Tab-separated table of C-alpha atoms in Angstrom:
chain	number	residue	atom	x	y	z
S	1	MET	CA	-25.771	-1.779	0.422
S	2	LYS	CA	-24.628	0.616	-2.295
S	3	ILE	CA	-22.589	3.408	-0.766
S	4	THR	CA	-21.610	6.696	-2.423
S	5	VAL	CA	-19.353	9.253	-0.745
S	6	LEU	CA	-19.893	12.981	-1.303
S	7	ARG	CA	-16.892	15.155	-0.436
S	8	LEU	CA	-17.857	18.808	0.065
S	9	GLY	CA	-15.761	21.886	-0.630
S	10	HIS	CA	-12.614	20.449	-2.232
S	11	ARG	CA	-9.842	23.008	-2.764
S	12	PRO	CA	-7.140	21.668	-5.099
S	13	ALA	CA	-4.144	23.548	-3.702
S	14	ARG	CA	-4.907	22.854	-0.066
S	15	ASP	CA	-6.777	19.547	-0.065
S	16	LYS	CA	-5.312	17.492	-2.912
S	17	ARG	CA	-3.646	14.862	-0.795
S	18	LEU	CA	-6.293	14.723	1.910
S	19	SER	CA	-9.076	14.358	-0.659
S	20	THR	CA	-7.074	11.662	-2.442
S	21	HIS	CA	-6.645	9.778	0.837
S	22	LEU	CA	-10.339	10.258	1.600
S	23	LEU	CA	-11.433	8.867	-1.767
S	24	LEU	CA	-9.023	5.930	-1.514
S	25	ALA	CA	-10.356	5.165	1.957
S	26	ALA	CA	-13.898	5.298	0.515
S	27	ARG	CA	-12.867	2.736	-2.105
S	28	ALA	CA	-10.897	0.471	0.246
S	29	PHE	CA	-13.666	0.438	2.861
S	30	GLY	CA	-16.467	-0.529	0.507
S	31	ALA	CA	-17.994	2.537	-1.178
S	32	SER	CA	-18.942	2.039	-4.850
S	33	ASP	CA	-18.235	5.549	-6.031
S	34	ALA	CA	-17.774	9.141	-4.968
S	35	VAL	CA	-18.722	12.663	-5.946
S	36	TYR	CA	-16.860	15.787	-4.924
S	37	SER	CA	-17.869	19.442	-4.967
S	38	GLY	CA	-15.889	22.622	-4.450
S	39	THR	CA	-13.315	23.250	-7.174
S	40	MET	CA	-12.962	20.805	-10.056
S	41	ASP	CA	-9.613	18.995	-9.948
S	42	PRO	CA	-8.670	16.654	-12.808
S	43	GLY	CA	-5.462	15.789	-10.927
S	44	LEU	CA	-7.464	14.412	-8.015
S	45	GLU	CA	-9.639	12.341	-10.345
S	46	GLU	CA	-6.582	10.987	-12.152
S	47	SER	CA	-4.828	10.040	-8.885
S	48	VAL	CA	-7.782	7.892	-7.929
S	49	ALA	CA	-8.271	6.481	-11.452
S	50	LYS	CA	-4.643	5.356	-11.467
S	51	ILE	CA	-5.127	3.419	-8.238
S	52	VAL	CA	-8.258	1.800	-9.657
S	53	ARG	CA	-6.409	0.756	-12.832
S	54	ASP	CA	-3.661	-0.869	-10.768
S	55	TRP	CA	-5.621	-2.246	-7.842
S	56	GLY	CA	-8.903	-3.250	-9.475
S	57	GLY	CA	-12.623	-2.782	-9.045
S	58	ASP	CA	-14.646	-0.038	-10.668
S	59	PHE	CA	-14.704	2.746	-8.082
S	60	ARG	CA	-15.436	5.999	-9.874
S	61	VAL	CA	-15.150	9.667	-8.911
S	62	GLY	CA	-17.272	12.408	-10.443
S	63	TYR	CA	-17.429	16.171	-9.960
S	64	GLU	CA	-20.637	18.058	-9.208
S	65	GLY	CA	-20.499	21.802	-8.515
S	66	ASN	CA	-23.955	21.841	-6.944
S	67	TRP	CA	-23.756	19.577	-3.912
S	68	ARG	CA	-27.252	20.561	-2.760
S	69	ARG	CA	-28.644	18.933	-5.869
S	70	VAL	CA	-26.747	15.712	-5.188
S	71	VAL	CA	-28.180	15.528	-1.673
S	72	ARG	CA	-31.697	16.662	-2.616
S	73	ASP	CA	-32.021	14.268	-5.556
S	74	TRP	CA	-30.504	11.298	-3.748
S	75	GLU	CA	-32.768	8.244	-3.917
S	76	GLY	CA	-32.010	6.593	-0.617
S	77	LYS	CA	-30.706	7.721	2.746
S	78	VAL	CA	-28.173	10.422	3.619
S	79	VAL	CA	-25.627	10.276	6.437
S	80	HIS	CA	-23.612	13.390	7.219
S	81	LEU	CA	-20.399	12.775	9.136
S	82	THR	CA	-19.789	15.597	11.577
S	83	MET	CA	-18.138	15.735	14.957
S	84	TYR	CA	-21.334	17.321	16.319
S	85	GLY	CA	-23.592	14.384	15.396
S	86	LEU	CA	-24.915	11.357	17.239
S	87	PRO	CA	-22.485	8.509	18.016
S	88	ALA	CA	-21.732	6.370	14.959
S	89	GLN	CA	-21.695	3.172	17.012
S	90	GLY	CA	-25.389	3.725	17.787
S	91	ALA	CA	-26.466	5.109	14.405
S	92	VAL	CA	-25.088	2.332	12.190
S	93	SER	CA	-27.775	-0.198	13.120
S	94	GLU	CA	-30.521	2.218	11.999
S	95	VAL	CA	-28.643	2.980	8.778
S	96	ARG	CA	-28.156	-0.724	8.145
S	97	ALA	CA	-31.821	-1.487	8.866
S	98	ALA	CA	-32.961	1.130	6.345
S	99	ASP	CA	-31.119	-0.902	3.695
S	100	GLU	CA	-31.295	1.773	1.011
S	101	PRO	CA	-28.608	3.271	-1.202
S	102	LEU	CA	-26.536	5.414	1.116
S	103	LEU	CA	-24.954	8.804	0.496
S	104	VAL	CA	-22.218	9.517	3.041
S	105	VAL	CA	-21.464	13.240	3.119
S	106	VAL	CA	-18.046	14.327	4.350
S	107	GLY	CA	-17.592	18.014	4.948
S	108	GLY	CA	-14.814	20.411	4.332
S	109	PRO	CA	-14.518	23.448	6.578
S	110	LYS	CA	-17.720	25.400	7.330
S	111	VAL	CA	-20.446	23.021	6.250
S	112	PRO	CA	-23.666	25.084	5.844
S	113	ARG	CA	-26.382	24.476	8.426
S	114	GLU	CA	-28.662	23.282	5.597
S	115	MET	CA	-26.613	20.119	5.336
S	116	TYR	CA	-27.459	19.227	8.940
S	117	GLU	CA	-31.162	19.605	8.075
S	118	MET	CA	-30.993	17.662	4.818
S	119	ALA	CA	-29.282	14.616	6.329
S	120	ASP	CA	-31.292	11.665	7.610
S	121	TRP	CA	-28.572	11.225	10.208
S	122	ASN	CA	-25.800	13.487	11.446
S	123	VAL	CA	-23.237	11.073	12.778
S	124	SER	CA	-20.043	11.502	14.753
S	125	VAL	CA	-17.069	9.159	15.084
S	126	THR	CA	-15.874	10.075	18.602
S	127	THR	CA	-16.636	13.616	19.813
S	128	GLN	CA	-13.059	14.715	19.221
S	129	PRO	CA	-11.478	16.549	16.295
S	130	HIS	CA	-9.438	14.224	14.085
S	131	SER	CA	-9.800	13.761	10.335
S	132	GLU	CA	-12.465	13.194	7.719
S	133	VAL	CA	-10.294	10.300	6.499
S	134	SER	CA	-10.381	8.455	9.827
S	135	ALA	CA	-14.037	9.370	10.413
S	136	LEU	CA	-15.080	7.927	7.055
S	137	ALA	CA	-13.031	4.743	7.386
S	138	VAL	CA	-14.204	3.953	10.907
S	139	PHE	CA	-17.819	4.787	10.011
S	140	LEU	CA	-17.756	2.422	7.017
S	141	HIS	CA	-16.046	-0.223	9.144
S	142	LEU	CA	-18.776	0.032	11.801
S	143	LEU	CA	-21.479	-0.002	9.135
S	144	LEU	CA	-20.116	-2.998	7.247
S	145	GLY	CA	-19.127	-4.880	10.382
S	146	GLY	CA	-15.618	-5.750	9.252
S	147	SER	CA	-16.700	-7.531	6.061
S	148	GLU	CA	-15.021	-4.684	4.147
S	149	LEU	CA	-11.590	-5.669	5.511
S	150	GLY	CA	-11.445	-8.667	3.203
S	151	LEU	CA	-13.011	-7.069	0.108
S	152	GLY	CA	-11.743	-8.343	-3.231
S	153	PHE	CA	-11.244	-6.019	-6.186
S	154	PRO	CA	-11.706	-7.691	-9.567
S	155	GLU	CA	-9.347	-7.185	-12.485
S	156	ALA	CA	-6.498	-5.890	-10.370
S	157	ARG	CA	-3.099	-5.588	-12.027
S	158	LEU	CA	-1.451	-5.568	-8.585
S	159	ARG	CA	-2.400	-7.705	-5.644
S	160	ILE	CA	-0.767	-8.024	-2.225
S	161	VAL	CA	-0.171	-11.366	-0.575
S	162	PRO	CA	-0.109	-10.582	3.163
S	163	SER	CA	3.300	-11.272	4.646
S	164	ALA	CA	4.861	-11.303	8.123
S	165	LYS	CA	8.100	-9.527	7.159
S	166	GLY	CA	8.263	-8.806	3.439
S	167	LYS	CA	6.565	-7.092	0.520
S	168	ASP	CA	4.834	-9.662	-1.615
S	169	VAL	CA	3.061	-8.135	-4.605
S	170	VAL	CA	1.669	-10.237	-7.426
S	171	VAL	CA	1.684	-8.457	-10.781
S	172	SER	CA	-0.782	-9.778	-13.360
S	173	LYS	CA	0.259	-9.690	-16.974
S	174	ASP	CA	-1.994	-7.555	-19.174
C	1	MET	CA	-2.435	-0.503	27.205
C	2	LYS	CA	-0.147	2.476	26.701
C	3	ILE	CA	0.100	3.291	23.002
C	4	THR	CA	2.630	5.577	21.336
C	5	VAL	CA	2.518	6.406	17.631
C	6	LEU	CA	5.735	6.913	15.646
C	7	ARG	CA	5.269	8.779	12.365
C	8	LEU	CA	8.226	8.250	10.004
C	9	GLY	CA	9.586	10.648	7.403
C	10	HIS	CA	7.541	13.814	7.983
C	11	ARG	CA	8.101	16.523	5.357
C	12	PRO	CA	6.677	19.878	6.494
C	13	ALA	CA	5.783	21.326	3.093
C	14	ARG	CA	4.135	18.218	1.745
C	15	ASP	CA	2.782	16.420	4.797
C	16	LYS	CA	1.742	19.148	7.248
C	17	ARG	CA	-1.999	18.526	7.069
C	18	LEU	CA	-1.798	14.756	6.710
C	19	SER	CA	0.565	14.454	9.663
C	20	THR	CA	-1.699	16.737	11.701
C	21	HIS	CA	-4.698	14.545	10.872
C	22	LEU	CA	-2.675	11.439	11.669
C	23	LEU	CA	-1.624	12.757	15.075
C	24	LEU	CA	-5.156	13.911	15.900
C	25	ALA	CA	-6.478	10.484	14.932
C	26	ALA	CA	-3.833	8.946	17.215
C	27	ARG	CA	-5.119	11.099	20.079
C	28	ALA	CA	-8.830	10.610	19.355
C	29	PHE	CA	-8.463	6.836	19.035
C	30	GLY	CA	-6.616	6.303	22.277
C	31	ALA	CA	-2.865	6.768	21.859
C	32	SER	CA	-1.128	8.497	24.781
C	33	ASP	CA	1.509	10.294	22.782
C	34	ALA	CA	3.406	10.411	19.512
C	35	VAL	CA	6.870	10.883	18.107
C	36	TYR	CA	7.668	11.960	14.570
C	37	SER	CA	10.848	11.749	12.539
C	38	GLY	CA	11.845	13.262	9.222
C	39	THR	CA	12.074	17.061	9.298
C	40	MET	CA	11.368	18.942	12.518
C	41	ASP	CA	8.202	21.026	12.234
C	42	PRO	CA	7.231	23.322	15.125
C	43	GLY	CA	4.031	24.223	13.217
C	44	LEU	CA	2.893	20.608	13.302
C	45	GLU	CA	3.597	20.361	17.024
C	46	GLU	CA	1.733	23.602	17.705
C	47	SER	CA	-1.324	22.514	15.663
C	48	VAL	CA	-1.656	19.436	17.835
C	49	ALA	CA	-0.871	21.290	21.067
C	50	LYS	CA	-3.663	23.771	20.306
C	51	ILE	CA	-6.180	20.947	19.907
C	52	VAL	CA	-5.033	19.443	23.205
C	53	ARG	CA	-5.419	22.799	24.988
C	54	ASP	CA	-8.993	23.134	23.698
C	55	TRP	CA	-10.173	19.521	23.751
C	56	GLY	CA	-8.400	18.151	26.797
C	57	GLY	CA	-6.230	15.247	27.820
C	58	ASP	CA	-2.452	15.269	27.803
C	59	PHE	CA	-1.539	13.844	24.394
C	60	ARG	CA	1.981	14.976	23.549
C	61	VAL	CA	4.057	15.056	20.379
C	62	GLY	CA	7.841	14.954	20.314
C	63	TYR	CA	10.429	15.031	17.551
C	64	GLU	CA	13.214	12.456	17.190
C	65	GLY	CA	15.475	12.591	14.166
C	66	ASN	CA	16.763	9.064	14.709
C	67	TRP	CA	13.695	6.832	14.365
C	68	ARG	CA	15.822	3.667	14.513
C	69	ARG	CA	16.763	4.568	18.063
C	70	VAL	CA	13.109	5.018	19.042
C	71	VAL	CA	12.241	1.573	17.708
C	72	ARG	CA	15.382	-0.150	19.006
C	73	ASP	CA	15.115	1.290	22.513
C	74	TRP	CA	11.352	0.743	22.821
C	75	GLU	CA	10.483	-1.187	25.981
C	76	GLY	CA	7.483	-3.132	24.794
C	77	LYS	CA	6.100	-4.337	21.475
C	78	VAL	CA	6.303	-2.743	18.050
C	79	VAL	CA	3.587	-2.855	15.382
C	80	HIS	CA	4.400	-1.495	11.938
C	81	LEU	CA	1.377	-0.574	9.833
C	82	THR	CA	2.023	-1.418	6.192
C	83	MET	CA	-0.256	-2.516	3.385
C	84	TYR	CA	2.059	-5.523	2.892
C	85	GLY	CA	1.579	-6.923	6.389
C	86	LEU	CA	-0.666	-9.549	7.927
C	87	PRO	CA	-4.374	-8.714	8.369
C	88	ALA	CA	-5.024	-6.385	11.301
C	89	GLN	CA	-8.226	-8.172	12.274
C	90	GLY	CA	-6.146	-11.297	13.016
C	91	ALA	CA	-3.113	-9.587	14.539
C	92	VAL	CA	-4.907	-7.472	17.145
C	93	SER	CA	-5.666	-10.373	19.472
C	94	GLU	CA	-1.951	-11.249	19.667
C	95	VAL	CA	-1.041	-7.611	20.242
C	96	ARG	CA	-3.686	-7.333	22.940
C	97	ALA	CA	-2.557	-10.563	24.603
C	98	ALA	CA	1.045	-9.309	24.812
C	99	ASP	CA	-0.290	-6.454	26.961
C	100	GLU	CA	2.902	-4.400	26.807
C	101	PRO	CA	3.470	-0.738	25.960
C	102	LEU	CA	2.880	-0.547	22.228
C	103	LEU	CA	4.721	1.481	19.616
C	104	VAL	CA	2.645	1.803	16.438
C	105	VAL	CA	4.886	2.810	13.536
C	106	VAL	CA	3.273	4.582	10.595
C	107	GLY	CA	5.401	4.995	7.522
C	108	GLY	CA	5.879	7.740	5.086
C	109	PRO	CA	6.946	6.862	1.546
C	110	LYS	CA	9.754	4.297	1.158
C	111	VAL	CA	10.017	2.757	4.580
C	112	PRO	CA	13.424	1.010	4.820
C	113	ARG	CA	13.345	-2.791	4.880
C	114	GLU	CA	14.964	-2.668	8.328
C	115	MET	CA	11.668	-1.447	9.766
C	116	TYR	CA	9.967	-4.634	8.602
C	117	GLU	CA	12.625	-6.643	10.452
C	118	MET	CA	12.534	-4.573	13.622
C	119	ALA	CA	8.751	-4.796	14.058
C	120	ASP	CA	7.186	-7.532	16.177
C	121	TRP	CA	4.246	-7.404	13.768
C	122	ASN	CA	3.838	-5.946	10.299
C	123	VAL	CA	0.129	-5.346	10.049
C	124	SER	CA	-2.146	-4.333	7.218
C	125	VAL	CA	-5.600	-2.745	7.326
C	126	THR	CA	-7.100	-4.140	4.116
C	127	THR	CA	-4.667	-5.035	1.312
C	128	GLN	CA	-5.560	-1.906	-0.621
C	129	PRO	CA	-3.849	1.487	-0.816
C	130	HIS	CA	-5.693	4.134	1.182
C	131	SER	CA	-4.216	6.359	3.885
C	132	GLU	CA	-2.040	6.149	6.952
C	133	VAL	CA	-4.772	8.140	8.722
C	134	SER	CA	-7.496	5.554	8.040
C	135	ALA	CA	-5.099	2.657	8.649
C	136	LEU	CA	-4.112	3.989	12.077
C	137	ALA	CA	-7.676	4.803	13.154
C	138	VAL	CA	-9.109	1.450	12.120
C	139	PHE	CA	-6.158	-0.419	13.633
C	140	LEU	CA	-6.607	1.341	16.990
C	141	HIS	CA	-10.349	0.752	16.795
C	142	LEU	CA	-9.822	-2.980	16.223
C	143	LEU	CA	-7.231	-3.118	18.986
C	144	LEU	CA	-9.305	-1.257	21.562
C	145	GLY	CA	-12.562	-2.933	20.574
C	146	GLY	CA	-14.616	0.229	20.303
C	147	SER	CA	-13.942	1.380	23.876
C	148	GLU	CA	-11.976	4.272	22.357
C	149	LEU	CA	-15.129	5.696	20.734
C	150	GLY	CA	-16.382	6.959	24.069
C	151	LEU	CA	-13.047	8.148	25.505
C	152	GLY	CA	-13.195	11.148	27.798
C	153	PHE	CA	-10.528	13.850	27.751
C	154	PRO	CA	-10.028	15.596	31.092
C	155	GLU	CA	-9.682	19.342	31.444
C	156	ALA	CA	-11.232	20.137	28.092
C	157	ARG	CA	-12.131	23.751	27.422
C	158	LEU	CA	-14.509	22.588	24.646
C	159	ARG	CA	-16.798	19.606	24.769
C	160	ILE	CA	-19.390	18.409	22.252
C	161	VAL	CA	-22.836	17.263	23.303
C	162	PRO	CA	-23.909	14.858	20.529
C	163	SER	CA	-26.912	16.223	18.658
C	164	ALA	CA	-29.283	14.973	15.937
C	165	LYS	CA	-29.330	18.201	13.914
C	166	GLY	CA	-27.303	20.939	15.545
C	167	LYS	CA	-23.896	21.947	16.842
C	168	ASP	CA	-23.882	21.809	20.604
C	169	VAL	CA	-20.536	22.780	22.087
C	170	VAL	CA	-20.061	23.414	25.784
C	171	VAL	CA	-17.351	25.947	26.555
C	172	SER	CA	-15.822	25.747	30.027
C	173	LYS	CA	-14.768	28.980	31.652
C	174	ASP	CA	-11.064	29.159	32.443
């Protein structure tokens, strides 16, 4: 299943690190690419591009000022992660069964009501406030059933060899 | 299993929002309490306390400048989350089998090598860089087997009723 993450309402000064963590979680947990709206932020895009250069794969991040267009023109299904939605643990089997390209929308503050209407599913990871980073990661984990935990990333310059006590990083020569 | 999260190296200016998200993820995914080291930050503690007042339960956050003492004096087992560790999906069954109070240590930048030695397990959630927030949430999810997704929080002032399209929040009268 091809998965794209849409991050709404990015604000560079306030959200830089959280959005970076969110996009890296999207990549690590199996999304193919991401789009963000709000304020354009070349620094955010570069932070993610640097990780991709070092750690492999071809995860890409693009900016789109008009998020409504991204959602409206999406050819596939749309999941909106919100603490008000239906439990993720129940929703993932329907999402999986649909087996279409999936747009996972992750809000900033004050997501317009329209978004709730445009989504095929409004989905919640717990009914408690926590973080869009944890919500996205756990949602993708539930959706992909753990297969994402062992994902390989081709053409990595750096690769970790899991270790009980140390830090074992293999560096490939260019 | 009683779970406490230890957040290392908090820096108020840089980490305020990330540490808040981390602590809220700890609470939402089943930890009983948390300790942070680095620089003391009453604003961080108050952000979490406010969520607890509104959303229930008795999750608590304390500051301890000397994190080594917290780890050394811990009566139970210690898991250190690090991208260099052994795969979480394998480690959780051992952690669960130990069935002792669990300290889950989440690093900031540059965790001293000592921490790797002091931990009973160094555990990684994927071998990719992402976020301490997603690592902690997915680790707790794997450990608790999904039971944490339906956790109830007593004495909540606010409670969400999951909804397909809307925002349904029940407000209890004081």
